[in-house]
XYZ file of C-alpha atoms in Angstrom:
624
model
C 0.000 0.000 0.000
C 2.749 2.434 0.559
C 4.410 1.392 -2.430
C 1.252 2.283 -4.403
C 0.727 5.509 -2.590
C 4.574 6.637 -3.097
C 4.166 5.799 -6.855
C 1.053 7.846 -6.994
C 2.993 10.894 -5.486
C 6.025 10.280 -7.646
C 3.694 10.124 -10.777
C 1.668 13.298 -10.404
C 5.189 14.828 -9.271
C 6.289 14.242 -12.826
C 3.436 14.968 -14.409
C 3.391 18.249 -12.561
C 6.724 19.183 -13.907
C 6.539 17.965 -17.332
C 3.046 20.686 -17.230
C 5.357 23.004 -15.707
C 8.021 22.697 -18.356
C 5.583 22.715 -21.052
C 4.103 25.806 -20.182
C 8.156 27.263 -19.464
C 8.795 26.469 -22.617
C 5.444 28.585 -24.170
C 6.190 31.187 -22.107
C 9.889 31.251 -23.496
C 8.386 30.884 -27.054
C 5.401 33.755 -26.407
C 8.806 36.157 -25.160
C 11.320 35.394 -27.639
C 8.058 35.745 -30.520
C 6.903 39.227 -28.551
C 10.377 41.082 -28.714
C 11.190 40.410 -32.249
C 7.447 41.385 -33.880
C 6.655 44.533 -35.420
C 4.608 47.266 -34.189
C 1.516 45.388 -35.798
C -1.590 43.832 -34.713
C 0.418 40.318 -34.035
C 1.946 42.154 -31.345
C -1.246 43.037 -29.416
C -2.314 39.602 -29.726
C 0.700 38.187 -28.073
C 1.009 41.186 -25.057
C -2.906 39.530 -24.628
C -1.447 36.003 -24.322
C 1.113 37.004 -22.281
C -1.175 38.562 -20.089
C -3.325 35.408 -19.659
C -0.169 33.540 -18.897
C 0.716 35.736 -16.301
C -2.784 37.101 -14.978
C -2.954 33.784 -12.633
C 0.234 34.108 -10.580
C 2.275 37.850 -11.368
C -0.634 40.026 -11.707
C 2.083 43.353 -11.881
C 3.557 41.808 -14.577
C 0.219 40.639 -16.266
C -0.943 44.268 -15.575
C 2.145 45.749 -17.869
C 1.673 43.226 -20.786
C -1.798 44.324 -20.976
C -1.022 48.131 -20.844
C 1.631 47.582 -23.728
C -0.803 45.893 -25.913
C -3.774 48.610 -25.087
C -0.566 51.430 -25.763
C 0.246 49.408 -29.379
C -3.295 48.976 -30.624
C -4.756 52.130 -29.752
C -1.477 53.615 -31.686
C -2.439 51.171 -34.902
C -6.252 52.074 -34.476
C -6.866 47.938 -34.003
C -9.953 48.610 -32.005
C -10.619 44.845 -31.098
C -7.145 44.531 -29.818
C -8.119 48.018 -27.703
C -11.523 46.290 -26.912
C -9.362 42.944 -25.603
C -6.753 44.738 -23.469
C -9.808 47.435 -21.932
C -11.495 43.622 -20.848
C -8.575 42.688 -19.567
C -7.226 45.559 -17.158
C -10.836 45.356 -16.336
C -10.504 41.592 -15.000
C -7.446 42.606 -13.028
C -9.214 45.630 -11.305
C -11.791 42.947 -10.206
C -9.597 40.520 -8.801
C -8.227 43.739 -7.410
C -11.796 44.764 -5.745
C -11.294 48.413 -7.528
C -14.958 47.723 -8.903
C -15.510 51.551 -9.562
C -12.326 50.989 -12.127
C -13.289 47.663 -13.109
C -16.509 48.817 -13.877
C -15.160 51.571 -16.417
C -13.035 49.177 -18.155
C -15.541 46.647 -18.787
C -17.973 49.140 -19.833
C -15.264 50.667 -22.713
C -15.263 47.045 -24.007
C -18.038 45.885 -23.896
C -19.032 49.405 -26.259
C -16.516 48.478 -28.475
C -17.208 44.854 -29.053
C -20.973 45.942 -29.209
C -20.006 48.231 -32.158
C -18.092 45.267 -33.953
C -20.995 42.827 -33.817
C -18.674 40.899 -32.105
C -21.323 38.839 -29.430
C -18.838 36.136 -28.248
C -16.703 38.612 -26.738
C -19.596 41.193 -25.523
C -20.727 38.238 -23.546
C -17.971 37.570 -21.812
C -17.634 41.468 -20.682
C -21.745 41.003 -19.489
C -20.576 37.888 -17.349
C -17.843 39.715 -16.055
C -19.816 42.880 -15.138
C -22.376 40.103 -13.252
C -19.741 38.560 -11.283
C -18.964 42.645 -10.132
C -22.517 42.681 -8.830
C -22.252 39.231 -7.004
C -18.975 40.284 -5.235
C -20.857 43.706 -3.880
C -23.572 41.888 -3.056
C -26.199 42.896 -5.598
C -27.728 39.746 -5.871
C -30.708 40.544 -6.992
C -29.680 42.761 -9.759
C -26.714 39.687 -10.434
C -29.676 37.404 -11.343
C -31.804 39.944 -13.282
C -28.797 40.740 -15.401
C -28.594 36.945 -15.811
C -31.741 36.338 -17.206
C -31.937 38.891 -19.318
C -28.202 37.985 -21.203
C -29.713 34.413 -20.413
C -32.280 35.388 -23.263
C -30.238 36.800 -25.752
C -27.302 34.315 -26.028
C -30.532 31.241 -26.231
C -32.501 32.714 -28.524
C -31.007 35.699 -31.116
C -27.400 34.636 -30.499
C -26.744 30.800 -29.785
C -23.748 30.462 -27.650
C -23.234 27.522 -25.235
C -20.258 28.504 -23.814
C -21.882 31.462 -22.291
C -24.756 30.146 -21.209
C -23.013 27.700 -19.293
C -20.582 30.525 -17.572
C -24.236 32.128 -16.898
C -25.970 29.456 -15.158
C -22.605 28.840 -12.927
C -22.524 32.654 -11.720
C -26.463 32.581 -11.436
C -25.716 29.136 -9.057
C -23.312 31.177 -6.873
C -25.251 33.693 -6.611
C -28.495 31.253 -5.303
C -25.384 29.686 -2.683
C -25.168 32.964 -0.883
C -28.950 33.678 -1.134
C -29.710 30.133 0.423
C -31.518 29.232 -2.069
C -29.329 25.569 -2.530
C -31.917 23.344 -4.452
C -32.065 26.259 -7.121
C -28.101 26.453 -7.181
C -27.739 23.015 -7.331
C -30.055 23.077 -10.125
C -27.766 25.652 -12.425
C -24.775 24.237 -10.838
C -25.607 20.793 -12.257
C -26.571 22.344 -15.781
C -23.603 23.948 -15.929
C -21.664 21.287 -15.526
C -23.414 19.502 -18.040
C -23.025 22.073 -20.505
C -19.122 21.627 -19.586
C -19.023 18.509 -20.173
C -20.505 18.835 -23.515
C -18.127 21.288 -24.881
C -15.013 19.288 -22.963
C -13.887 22.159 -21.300
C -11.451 20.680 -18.093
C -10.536 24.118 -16.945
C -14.525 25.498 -16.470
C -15.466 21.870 -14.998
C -12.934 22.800 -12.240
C -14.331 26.246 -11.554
C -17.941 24.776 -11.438
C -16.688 21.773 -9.635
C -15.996 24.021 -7.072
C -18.932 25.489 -6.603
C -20.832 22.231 -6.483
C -18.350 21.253 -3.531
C -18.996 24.336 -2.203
C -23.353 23.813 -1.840
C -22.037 20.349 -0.480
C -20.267 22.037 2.374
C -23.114 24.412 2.916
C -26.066 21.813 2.864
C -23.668 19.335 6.065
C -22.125 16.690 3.207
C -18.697 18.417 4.463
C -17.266 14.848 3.368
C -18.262 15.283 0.105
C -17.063 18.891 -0.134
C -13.741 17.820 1.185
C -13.468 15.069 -1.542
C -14.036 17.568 -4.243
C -11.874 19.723 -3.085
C -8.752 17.483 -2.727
C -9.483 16.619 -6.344
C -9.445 20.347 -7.481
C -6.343 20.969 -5.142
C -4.285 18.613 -7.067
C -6.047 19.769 -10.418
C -4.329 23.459 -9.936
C -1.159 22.784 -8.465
C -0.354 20.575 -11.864
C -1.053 23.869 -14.022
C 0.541 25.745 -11.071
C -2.842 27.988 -11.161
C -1.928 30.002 -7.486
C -5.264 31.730 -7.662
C -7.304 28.776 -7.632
C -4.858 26.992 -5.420
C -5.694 29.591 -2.729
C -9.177 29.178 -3.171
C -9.349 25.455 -3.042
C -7.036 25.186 -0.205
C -9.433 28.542 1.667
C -12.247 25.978 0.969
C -10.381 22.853 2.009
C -9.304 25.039 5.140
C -12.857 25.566 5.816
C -14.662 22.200 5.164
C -12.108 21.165 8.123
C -13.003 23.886 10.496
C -16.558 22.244 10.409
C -15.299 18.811 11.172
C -13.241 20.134 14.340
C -9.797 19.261 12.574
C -8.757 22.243 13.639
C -4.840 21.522 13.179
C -5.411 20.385 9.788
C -7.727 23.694 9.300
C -4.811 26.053 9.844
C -2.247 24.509 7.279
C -4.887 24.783 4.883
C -5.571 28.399 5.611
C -1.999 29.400 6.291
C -0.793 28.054 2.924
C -3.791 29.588 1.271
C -3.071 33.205 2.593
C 0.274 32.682 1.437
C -0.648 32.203 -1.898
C -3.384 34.949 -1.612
C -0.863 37.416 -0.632
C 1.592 36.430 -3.129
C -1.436 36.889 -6.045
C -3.206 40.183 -4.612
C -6.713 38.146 -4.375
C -8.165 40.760 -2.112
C -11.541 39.195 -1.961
C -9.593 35.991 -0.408
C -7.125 37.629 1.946
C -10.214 38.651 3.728
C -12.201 35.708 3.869
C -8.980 33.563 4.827
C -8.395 36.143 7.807
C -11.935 35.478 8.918
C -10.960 31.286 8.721
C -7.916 31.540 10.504
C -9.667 34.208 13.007
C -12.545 31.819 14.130
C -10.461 28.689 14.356
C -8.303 30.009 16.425
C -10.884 30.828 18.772
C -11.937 26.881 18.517
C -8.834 25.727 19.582
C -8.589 28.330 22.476
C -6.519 31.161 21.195
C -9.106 33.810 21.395
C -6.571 36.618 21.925
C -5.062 35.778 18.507
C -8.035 34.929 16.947
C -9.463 38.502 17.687
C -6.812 39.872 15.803
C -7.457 38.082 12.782
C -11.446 39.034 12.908
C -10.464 42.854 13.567
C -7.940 42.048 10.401
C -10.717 40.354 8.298
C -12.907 43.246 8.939
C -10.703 46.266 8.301
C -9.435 44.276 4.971
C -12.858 43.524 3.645
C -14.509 47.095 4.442
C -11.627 49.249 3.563
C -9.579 47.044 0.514
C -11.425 44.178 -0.905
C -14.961 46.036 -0.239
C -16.609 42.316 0.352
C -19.618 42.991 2.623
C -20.313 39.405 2.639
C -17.015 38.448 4.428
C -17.003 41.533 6.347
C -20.294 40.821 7.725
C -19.360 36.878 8.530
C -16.351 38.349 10.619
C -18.794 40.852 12.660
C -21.003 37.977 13.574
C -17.815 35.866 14.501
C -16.320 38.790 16.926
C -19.529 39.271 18.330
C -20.225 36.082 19.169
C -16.581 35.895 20.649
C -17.323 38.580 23.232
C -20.259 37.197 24.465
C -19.468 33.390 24.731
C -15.768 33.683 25.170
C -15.134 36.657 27.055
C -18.449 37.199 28.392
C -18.538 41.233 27.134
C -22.001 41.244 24.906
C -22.123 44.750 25.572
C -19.151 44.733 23.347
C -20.822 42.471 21.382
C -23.815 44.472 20.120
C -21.920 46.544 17.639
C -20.265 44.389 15.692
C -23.350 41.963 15.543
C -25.959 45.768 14.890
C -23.387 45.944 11.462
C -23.658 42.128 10.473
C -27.269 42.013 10.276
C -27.181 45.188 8.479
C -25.034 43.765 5.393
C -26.439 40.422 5.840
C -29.461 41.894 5.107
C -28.402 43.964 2.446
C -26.699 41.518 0.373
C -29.463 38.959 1.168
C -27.912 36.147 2.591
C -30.676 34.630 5.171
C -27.676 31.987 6.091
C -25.967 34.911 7.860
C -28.661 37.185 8.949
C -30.236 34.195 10.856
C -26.928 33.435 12.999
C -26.785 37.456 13.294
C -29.981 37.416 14.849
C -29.275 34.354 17.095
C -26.220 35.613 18.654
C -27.858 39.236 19.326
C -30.456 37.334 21.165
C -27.885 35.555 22.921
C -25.802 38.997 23.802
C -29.438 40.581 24.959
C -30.049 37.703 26.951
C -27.127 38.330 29.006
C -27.354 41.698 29.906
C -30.990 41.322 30.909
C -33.021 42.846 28.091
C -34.857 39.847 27.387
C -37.584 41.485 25.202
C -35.343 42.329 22.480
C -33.610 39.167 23.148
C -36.911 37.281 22.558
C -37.491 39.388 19.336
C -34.297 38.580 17.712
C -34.935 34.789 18.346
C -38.411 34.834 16.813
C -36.444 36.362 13.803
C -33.817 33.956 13.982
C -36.691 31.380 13.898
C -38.453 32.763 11.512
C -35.465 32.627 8.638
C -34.297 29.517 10.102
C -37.065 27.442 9.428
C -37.315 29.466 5.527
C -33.902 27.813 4.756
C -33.335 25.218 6.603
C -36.255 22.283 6.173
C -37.143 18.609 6.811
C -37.373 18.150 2.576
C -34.313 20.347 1.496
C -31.499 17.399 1.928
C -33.967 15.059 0.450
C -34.676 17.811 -2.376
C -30.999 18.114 -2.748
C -30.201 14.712 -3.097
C -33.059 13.849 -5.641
C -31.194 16.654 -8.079
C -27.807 14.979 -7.920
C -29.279 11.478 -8.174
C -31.330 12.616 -10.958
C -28.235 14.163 -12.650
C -26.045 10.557 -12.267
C -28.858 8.825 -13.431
C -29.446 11.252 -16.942
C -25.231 10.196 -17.226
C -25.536 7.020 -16.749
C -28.826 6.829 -19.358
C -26.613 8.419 -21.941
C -24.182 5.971 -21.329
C -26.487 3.273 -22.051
C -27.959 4.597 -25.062
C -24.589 5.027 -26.392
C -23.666 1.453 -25.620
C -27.172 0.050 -26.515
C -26.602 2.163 -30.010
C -23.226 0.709 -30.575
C -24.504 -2.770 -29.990
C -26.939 -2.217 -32.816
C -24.454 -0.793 -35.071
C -22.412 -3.717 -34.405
C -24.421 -6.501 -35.172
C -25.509 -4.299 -38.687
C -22.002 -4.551 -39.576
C -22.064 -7.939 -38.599
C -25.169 -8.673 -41.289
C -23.251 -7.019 -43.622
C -20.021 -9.013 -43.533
C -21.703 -12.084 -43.642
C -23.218 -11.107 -47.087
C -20.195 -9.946 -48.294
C -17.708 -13.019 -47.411
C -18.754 -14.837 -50.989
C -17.954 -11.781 -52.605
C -15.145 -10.980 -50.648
C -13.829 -14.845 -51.130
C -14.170 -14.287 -54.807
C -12.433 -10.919 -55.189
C -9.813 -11.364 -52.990
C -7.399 -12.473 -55.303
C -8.208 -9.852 -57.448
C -8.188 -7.091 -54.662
C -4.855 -8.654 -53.332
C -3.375 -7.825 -57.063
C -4.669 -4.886 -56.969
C -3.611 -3.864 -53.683
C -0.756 -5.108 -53.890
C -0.108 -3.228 -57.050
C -0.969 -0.147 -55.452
C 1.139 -0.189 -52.874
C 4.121 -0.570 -55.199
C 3.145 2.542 -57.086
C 2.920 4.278 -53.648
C 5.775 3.364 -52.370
C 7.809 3.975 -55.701
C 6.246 7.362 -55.571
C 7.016 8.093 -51.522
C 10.917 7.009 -52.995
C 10.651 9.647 -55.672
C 9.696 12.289 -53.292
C 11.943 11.137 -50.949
C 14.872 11.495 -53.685
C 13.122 15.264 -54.779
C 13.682 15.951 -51.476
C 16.999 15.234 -50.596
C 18.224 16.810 -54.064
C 16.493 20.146 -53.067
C 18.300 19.915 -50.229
C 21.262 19.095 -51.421
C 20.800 22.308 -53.867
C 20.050 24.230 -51.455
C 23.099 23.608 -48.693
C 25.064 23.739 -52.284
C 23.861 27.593 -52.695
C 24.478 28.207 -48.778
C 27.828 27.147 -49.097
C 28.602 29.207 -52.469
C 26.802 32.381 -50.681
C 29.139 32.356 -47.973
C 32.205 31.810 -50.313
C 31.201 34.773 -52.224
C 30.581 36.434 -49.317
C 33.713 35.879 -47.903
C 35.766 36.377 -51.212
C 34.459 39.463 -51.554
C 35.318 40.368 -48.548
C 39.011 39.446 -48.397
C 39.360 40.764 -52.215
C 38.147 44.503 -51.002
C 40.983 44.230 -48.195
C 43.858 42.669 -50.301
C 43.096 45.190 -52.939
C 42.708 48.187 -49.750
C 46.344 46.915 -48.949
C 47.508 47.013 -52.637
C 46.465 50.792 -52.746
C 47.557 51.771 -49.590
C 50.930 50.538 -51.221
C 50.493 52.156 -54.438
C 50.244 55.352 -52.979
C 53.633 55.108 -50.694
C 55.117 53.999 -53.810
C 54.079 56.712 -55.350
C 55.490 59.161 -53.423
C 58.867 57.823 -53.435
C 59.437 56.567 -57.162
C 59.421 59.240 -60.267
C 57.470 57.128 -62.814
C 54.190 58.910 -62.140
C 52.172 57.716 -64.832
C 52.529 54.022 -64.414
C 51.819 53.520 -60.922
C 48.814 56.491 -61.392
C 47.338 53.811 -64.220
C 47.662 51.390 -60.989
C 45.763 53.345 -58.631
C 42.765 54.007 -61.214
C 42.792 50.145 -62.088
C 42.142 49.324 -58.389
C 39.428 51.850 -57.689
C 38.054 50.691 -60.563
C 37.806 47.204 -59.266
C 36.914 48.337 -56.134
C 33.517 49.858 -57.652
C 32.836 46.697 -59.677
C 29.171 45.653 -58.578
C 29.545 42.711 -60.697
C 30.513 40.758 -57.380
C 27.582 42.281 -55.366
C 25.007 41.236 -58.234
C 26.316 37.690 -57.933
C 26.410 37.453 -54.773
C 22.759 39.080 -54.268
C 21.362 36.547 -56.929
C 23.079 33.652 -54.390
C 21.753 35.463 -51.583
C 17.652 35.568 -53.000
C 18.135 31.858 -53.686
C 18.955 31.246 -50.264
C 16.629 33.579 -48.587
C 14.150 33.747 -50.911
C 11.461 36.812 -50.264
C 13.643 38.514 -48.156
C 14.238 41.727 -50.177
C 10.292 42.342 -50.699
C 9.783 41.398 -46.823
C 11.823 44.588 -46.416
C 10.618 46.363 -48.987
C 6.777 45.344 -48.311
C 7.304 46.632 -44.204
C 9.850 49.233 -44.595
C 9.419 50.946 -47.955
C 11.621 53.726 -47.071
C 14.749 51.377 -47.010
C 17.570 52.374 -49.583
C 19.743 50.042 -52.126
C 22.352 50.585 -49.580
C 20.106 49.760 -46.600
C 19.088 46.304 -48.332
C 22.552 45.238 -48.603
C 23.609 45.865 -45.171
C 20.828 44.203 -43.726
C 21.459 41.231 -46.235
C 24.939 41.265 -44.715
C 23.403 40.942 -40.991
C 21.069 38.081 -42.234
C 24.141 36.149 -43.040
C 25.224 37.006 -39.320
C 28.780 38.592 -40.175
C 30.745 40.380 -38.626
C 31.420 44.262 -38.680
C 34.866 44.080 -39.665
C 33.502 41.693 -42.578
C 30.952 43.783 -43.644
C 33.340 46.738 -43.493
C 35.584 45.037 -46.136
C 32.384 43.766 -48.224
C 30.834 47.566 -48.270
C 34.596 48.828 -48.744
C 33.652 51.311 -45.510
C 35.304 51.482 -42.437
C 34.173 50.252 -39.196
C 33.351 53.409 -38.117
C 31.202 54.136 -41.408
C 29.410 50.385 -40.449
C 28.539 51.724 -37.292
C 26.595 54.924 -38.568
C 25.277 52.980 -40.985
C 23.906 50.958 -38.759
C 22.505 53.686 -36.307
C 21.161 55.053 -39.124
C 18.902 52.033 -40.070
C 17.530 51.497 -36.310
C 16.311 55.006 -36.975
C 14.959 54.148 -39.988
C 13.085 51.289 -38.739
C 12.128 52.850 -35.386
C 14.042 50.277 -33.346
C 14.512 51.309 -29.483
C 17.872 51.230 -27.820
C 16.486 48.308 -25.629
C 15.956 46.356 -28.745
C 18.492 44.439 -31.395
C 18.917 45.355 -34.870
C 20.761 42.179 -35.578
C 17.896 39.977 -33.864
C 15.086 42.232 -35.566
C 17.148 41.422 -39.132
C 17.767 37.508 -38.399
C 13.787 37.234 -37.642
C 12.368 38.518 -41.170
C-alpha cells in the first residue's frame, strides 16, 4: 500500500513538472516571438497572451503586458485589440476589488465589441460585469442581469459557452442567497453544458462550486473530496489563484469537522498564496478562517486579531460585505461566549445584520440574529432578546427544512442517473451498429472470397506505385536539399571572397600610394591606382552574390521592402549582410567602408526602422 501511494505521489510529481516545463517552454516561445514582432496587430495579440499567462500568478507583470498591448493597438487604431486589453485591465481591477475601475473598463469594451458585432466577446464582458454585482452583493440585480443575457445568447445569439458561464454565476449567486436546491439546479446544468463542450478548466471552476453547496447543505465529506481533487487539479497547471481558493475551501470544510490543526495549514498556505497573487476578496475571507479557528482551539486573543484584520481588509480594501459581515457575527459572538462582554458584542453583531441583510444572505442574517439574542439575553433585556430569536426562527425554518437534503439529493441522483442513461444509449446504439455490420459481412464473405485475389493484385499493385512514388519524393527531397546547402555554401564563399578581395586590394592601394610618393614614374603607378578603384567599384561581385543570396533567402528583399518601404539600395545590402550574421569588420571590407562608417550605418537604419535602444537590430534582421 505504501508502495502504491509513493508511486502515486512520484507520478503526479512528474506529471506536474513535465506541465510546468511545457508551459516554461510557451512562455519562453510567447517572449522570444513578442520582442522580435513589429509594431503590428500580431503584437497586441501576443502582449494579450502574455497577459493570460501571467494574470494567474504575477498580476504586476500581467498588468504591464496588458497596458503595452492597449498602448500598441490604440497607436495602430486595431480597435478589437483596444476592446481585448480594456477587458482585460478590467478583470485585473476585479480581482483587485477596484470595482468603480473595473466597472469603467468593462464598460469601454463591452461598447466596443458591441459596435463590432462581435457577441462572443460582448458576452464575456456582461458575465464579467455580473460577477462585479455578485462580489458587492447585488444579488438581486446579479440574477436579473442573468436572465436577461440568459435570453439573448438562447434565442437571437446561440452560444453555449456562455450560457453555461451564466448558469454557474447565477448558481453562486443562489449559494449565498440560500436558495441551494435552485443552485444546485444551475450548478448541475452547468456542468453539463461543460461537459458537452469538454472544457477541463470550467469543470474545475464549477466543480468548485458544487463542492462548495455540499459544504453548505452538512455533506462536508463530500465537499472535502471535491476539493482534494481540485487541489491537485491546480497545483499541476501551477494555477496560485485557484490553489488559494481550493485550499481557503479545504481550510474551511475542516473547520466544520473540528480538525482544527489540519484547518490552519490549509488556511496558512492559502493566505500565502493569496498574498503572493493580490486576491483581495480571499485575503479577507482567509483572515476570517484563521480568526474563528483560532478561537476553537482556544486562542481567542489571537483569533481577535485576525477578525479585527478580516474586517478592516474587507470594508476598507477588498470592499466584500459578505465576508465583512461573517467576521462581525464571529467577533460578536466571541465577546459574548468567550469573554463574556455582549455589551461589546452588540456593535459588531448591529453591522452584520445590516449587510447580511443587504446583500441577502438569510444563512448569515439568521446566525446574526441568534447571537444578538444571545448577547441581549445576558445583559438582561430579554424582550429584544426574545425578538431577535423569533427572527432567527423565523429565517431559520425558511432555509433550513425537513425536505431540502432530500430535495438536494433527488437533483444529484437525478443528474447521475441522466449520465448514466446516456451511457447506455450510447452502448445500446453501438450494440446495434455492431451486429448491422455484422449482417453485412456475412453477405459480403462470398464476394469478398471471390475478389480477394483480385483485390490482393490490386492492392498489392498499389502499394508498389505508392511506395515507388514516396521514394521519388523522398529522392526530390533530398536533391532540393542538397541544392540548397550547395547555394548556402557558395553564398558564404562569395561572401567571404568578396570580402578578403576589397581588403587585399585596400592593402595594394595603400601601397600604391607610398610607392608613389617615393618613385618618379608617375604615370605608371597612377594607371595602378585608377585600375584598383576601378575594381573596387565593380558591382559585378555584389550582383552575384545578391542573386546567391535571393536563392537562399528567398522573399527577403520584398519582406523589407513590403514593411519598410523607405529602405535604400544601400540599406538592403547591409541588412542582407546581418542576415548572413557577419561580422562588422567583414561587412566593413564587403561595403569597402570602415568600421566606423558600419557603425553609422547601422545607427542610421535602427532610426529608420524605429528600433529602441532596448531592442536588437541584428535579432530584428535575423527574424524577417
Amino acid at each position: 500500500m505504501k508502495f502504491t501511494s509513493a508511486f502515486i505521489c512520484i507520478s503526479l510529481l512528474l506529471f506536474s513538472t513535465f506541465i510546468l516545463a511545457q508551459n516554461q517552454q510557451r512562455l519562453d516561445s510567447l517572449l522570444k516571438v513578442y520582442q522580435a514582432q513589429p509594431q503590428d496587430s500580431l503584437k497586441v495579440n501576443t502582449a494579450n497572451a502574455l497577459y493570460n499567462f501571467y494574470s494567474k500568478n504575477n498580476p504586476d507583470l500581467a498588468m504591464n503586458y496588458s497596458k503595452e498591448g492597449l498602448l500598441l493597438a490604440q497607436k495602430i487604431k486595431y480597435t478589437p485589440g483596444i476592446a481585448k486589453s480594456y477587458h482585460q485591465i478590467g478583470r485585473r481591477f476585479m480581482i483587485d476589488r477596484d470595482i468603480d475601475s473595473a466597472t469603467k473598463y468593462f464598460e469601454k469594451s463591452l461598447k466596443l465589441y458591441s459596435d463590432l458585432n462581435r457577441a462572443h466577446e460582448a458576452g464575456l464582458v456582461s458575465y464579467d460585469m455580473i460577477q462585479l454585482l455578485y462580489l458587492t452583493g447585488n444579488y438581486e440585480s446579479a440574477l436579473k442581469e442573468v436572465d436577461s443575457t440568459m435570453e439573448k445568447y438562447s434565442k437571437n445569439i446561440p452560444d453555449s459557452l456562455i450560457l453555461m458561464k451564466l448558469h454557474f454565476i447565477r448558481a453562486r449567486v443562489y449559494m449565498r442567497q440560500t436558495f441551494y436546491k435552485k443552485g444546485f439546479e444551475s450548478v448541475l446544468t452547468a456542468l453539463s453544458i461543460s461537459k458537452k463542450l469538454n472544457l477541463e478548466n470550467e469543470q474545475a471552476k464549477i466543480n468548485s462550486t458544487l463542492a462548495s453547496l455540499y459544504h453548505y447543505t452538512d455533506n462536508k465529506e463530500k465537499a472535502i473530496e471535491i476539493k482534494k481533487e481540485l487541489l491537485a487539479y491546480y497545483r499541476k497547471r501551477n494555477n496560485k489563484r485557484k490553489i488559494g481558493l481550493t485550499l481557503n475551501d479545504l481550510g474551511n470544510s475542516n473547520y466544520v469537522l473540528e480538525n482544527y490543526d489540519v484547518a490552519l495549514e490549509y488556511l496558512n498556505e492559502s493566505l500565502t498564496y493569496s498574498k503572493e497573487v493580490r486576491n483581495q476578496g480571499l485575503i479577507g475571507t482567509t483572515l476570517f478562517n484563521i480568526g474563528k479557528t483560532h478561537v476553537r482551539k482556544g486562542s481567542v486573543e489571537k483569533g481577535i486579531d485576525y477578525l479585527k484584520r478580516s474586517i478592516h481588509h474587507s470594508r476598507h480594501i477588498s470592499h466584500h460585505p459578505l465576508s465583512e459581515s461573517w467576521a462581525l457575527k464571529r467577533l460578536g459572538s466571541v465577546y459574548t461566549e468567550e469573554l463574556k462582554m455582549p455589551e461589546k458584542a452588540l456593535p459588531y453583531l448591529n453591522r452584520a445584520i445590516i449587510l447580511a441583510d443587504s446583500v441577502g444572505n438569510k444563512d448569515d442574517l439568521y446566525q446574526s440574529y441568534r447571537d444578538r439574542s444571545a448577547a441581549y439575553a445576558a445583559l438582561g433585556d430579554y424582550k429584544k432578546a426574545l425578538k431577535d430569536h423569533e427572527n432567527y426562527k423565523a429565517i431559520n425554518d425558511s432555509v433550513y427544512n425537513i425536505e431540502k437534503s432530500k430535495e438536494v439529493d433527488r437533483l444529484k441522483t437525478e443528474f447521475e442517473t441522466k449520465e448514466k442513461e446516456q451511457q447506455i444509449a450510447l452502448q445500446e446504439n453501438e450494440i446495434g451498429l455492431l451486429e448491422e455490420k455484422e449482417k453485412v459481412n456475412k453477405l459480403q464473405k462470398s464476394l469478398l472470397g471471390g475478389g480477394l485475389i483480385l483485390a490482393t493484385g490490386l492492392i498489392g499493385i498499389g502499394f508498389y506505385g505508392f511506395r515507388q512514388r514516396l521514394k521519388r519524393n523522398k529522392l526530390e527531397k533530398e536533391k532540393v536539399d542538397a541544392e540548397l546547402t550547395f547555394k548556402k555554401k557558395e553564398l558564404t564563399t562569395h561572401a567571404l571572397h568578396l570580402a578578403k578581395k576589397n581588403e587585399v586590394l585596400e592593402s595594394l592601394k595603400l601601397k600604391a600610394e607610398e610607392f608613389k610618393k617615393s618613385e618618379d614614374i608617375q604615370q605608371g603607378y597612377q594607371q595602378l591606382i585608377r585600375t584598383i578603384n576601378f575594381d573596387l567599384k565593380d558591382d559585378n561581385n555584389w550582383e552575384n552574390f545578391s542573386k546567391y543570396f535571393q536563392e537562399v533567402h528567398t522573399n527577403f528583399n520584398s519582406n523589407i521592402k513590403q514593411q519598410f518601404p523607405n529602405v535604400t539600395t544601400n540599406e538592403l545590402r547591409l541588412m542582407a549582410l546581418l542576415k548572413m550574421n557577419l561580422s562588422s569588420k567583414e561587412i566593413a571590407n564587403i561595403l569597402n567602408i570602415s568600421q566606423e562608417g558600419i557603425k553609422k550605418a547601422r545607427y542610421r537604419l535602427r532610426k529608420k526602422l524605429d528600433i529602441s535602444t532596448e531592442d536588437s537590430l541584428q535579432d530584428l534582421v535575423l527574424n524577417l
